[in-house]
Amino acid sequence: MDDTLRALADPHRRRILALVRHEEMPAGAIAAWFMLSRPAISQHLKVLAGAGLVSMRRDGTRRLYRAEPDRLDEVRAYLDRLWDDGLVRLKAAAEAEQTSKTDGGT
Amino acid sequence: MDDTLRALADPHRRRILALVRHEEMPAGAIAAWFMLSRPAISQHLKVLAGAGLVSMRRDGTRRLYRAEPDRLDEVRAYLDRLWDDGLVRLKAAAEAEQTSKTDGGT
DNA sequence: TATTTACGTAAGTGTCAACTTACATTTAGA
DNA sequence: TCTAAATGTAAGTTGACACTTACGTAAATA
């Protein structure tokens, strides 16, 4: 979830998500919409894929990306719980331990 | 919206939000839950306040913080639009949520 | 096999964000 | 007014991140 929210925190990545939300699109076509280098887009796509927000399939030399709605639904569910649920306190404590483990040195 | 999503991208700030989601809490009490310096928490609170996710009121020397649910509702609405340009999925979510409480939405 | 096309990866750089300690500010009370 | 308590602000350091250019890789084609 942490990866997902960090991925969503970037405006360029949100634009990419909007582009591929309903139809798959090759990386080059995505990059064409931005005034960034293609490698930059490639790196953004990698972040989005790592967060589970997009999926990829090969088509010859091209790579077609498509949004993954399930992941965003999970974000929505998480935000709902963050607000309404009492369980979040426990989860927050759990994340605290996980933070100190994986995120040992910032 | 950009400020809000960046604010939510930090695990410490999400923990703070969970702590003050339903009752106001002084800054010191919030900081007591973390293994961070109080200035660090103070800065996080500033970010959250700047994003409109928490509000503050003075009580003597203390400052009581409280979550602002409206802002998170806006985040959810934004994510809905990001996916479907709103409409279908938002309507379904609204109807699903209508059972628990009445929510006007935007 | 050599070349072209489409794309990812590596390496390097500048900027920003999340901490720290030290100090300033505001309010309560003796 | 002086002190103590609660908190915010300033200044500085470190690490992460979003870029860039240069290079590597996989698939189609001649």
mmCIF file of C-alpha atoms (C1' of nucleotides) in Angstrom, chain D:
data_model
loop_
_atom_site.group_PDB
_atom_site.id
_atom_site.type_symbol
_atom_site.label_atom_id
_atom_site.label_comp_id
_atom_site.label_asym_id
_atom_site.label_seq_id
_atom_site.Cartn_x
_atom_site.Cartn_y
_atom_site.Cartn_z
ATOM 1 C "C1'" DT D 1 7.716 39.535 36.371
ATOM 2 C "C1'" DC D 2 9.993 35.143 36.429
ATOM 3 C "C1'" DT D 3 9.686 30.309 35.606
ATOM 4 C "C1'" DA D 4 7.883 26.232 33.660
ATOM 5 C "C1'" DA D 5 5.305 23.736 30.131
ATOM 6 C "C1'" DA D 6 3.849 22.817 25.517
ATOM 7 C "C1'" DT D 7 4.764 23.530 21.023
ATOM 8 C "C1'" DG D 8 6.469 25.672 16.754
ATOM 9 C "C1'" DT D 9 10.491 27.414 13.940
ATOM 10 C "C1'" DA D 10 15.400 27.688 12.154
ATOM 11 C "C1'" DA D 11 19.394 25.686 10.400
ATOM 12 C "C1'" DG D 12 21.875 21.915 8.869
ATOM 13 C "C1'" DT D 13 22.565 16.958 7.257
ATOM 14 C "C1'" DT D 14 21.440 12.848 4.921
ATOM 15 C "C1'" DG D 15 18.981 10.034 1.774
ATOM 16 C "C1'" DA D 16 15.525 9.451 -1.722
ATOM 17 C "C1'" DC D 17 13.664 10.673 -6.102
ATOM 18 C "C1'" DA D 18 12.843 12.545 -10.612
ATOM 19 C "C1'" DC D 19 15.313 13.688 -14.251
ATOM 20 C "C1'" DT D 20 19.205 13.450 -17.931
ATOM 21 C "C1'" DT D 21 22.476 10.977 -21.500
ATOM 22 C "C1'" DA D 22 24.673 6.794 -22.853
ATOM 23 C "C1'" DC D 23 24.387 1.981 -23.368
ATOM 24 C "C1'" DG D 24 22.219 -2.762 -23.340
ATOM 25 C "C1'" DT D 25 18.544 -6.037 -24.874
ATOM 26 C "C1'" DA D 26 14.869 -8.405 -27.304
ATOM 27 C "C1'" DA D 27 12.133 -9.059 -31.398
ATOM 28 C "C1'" DA D 28 11.093 -8.336 -36.367
ATOM 29 C "C1'" DT D 29 13.122 -8.073 -41.018
ATOM 30 C "C1'" DA D 30 16.234 -8.152 -44.966
#
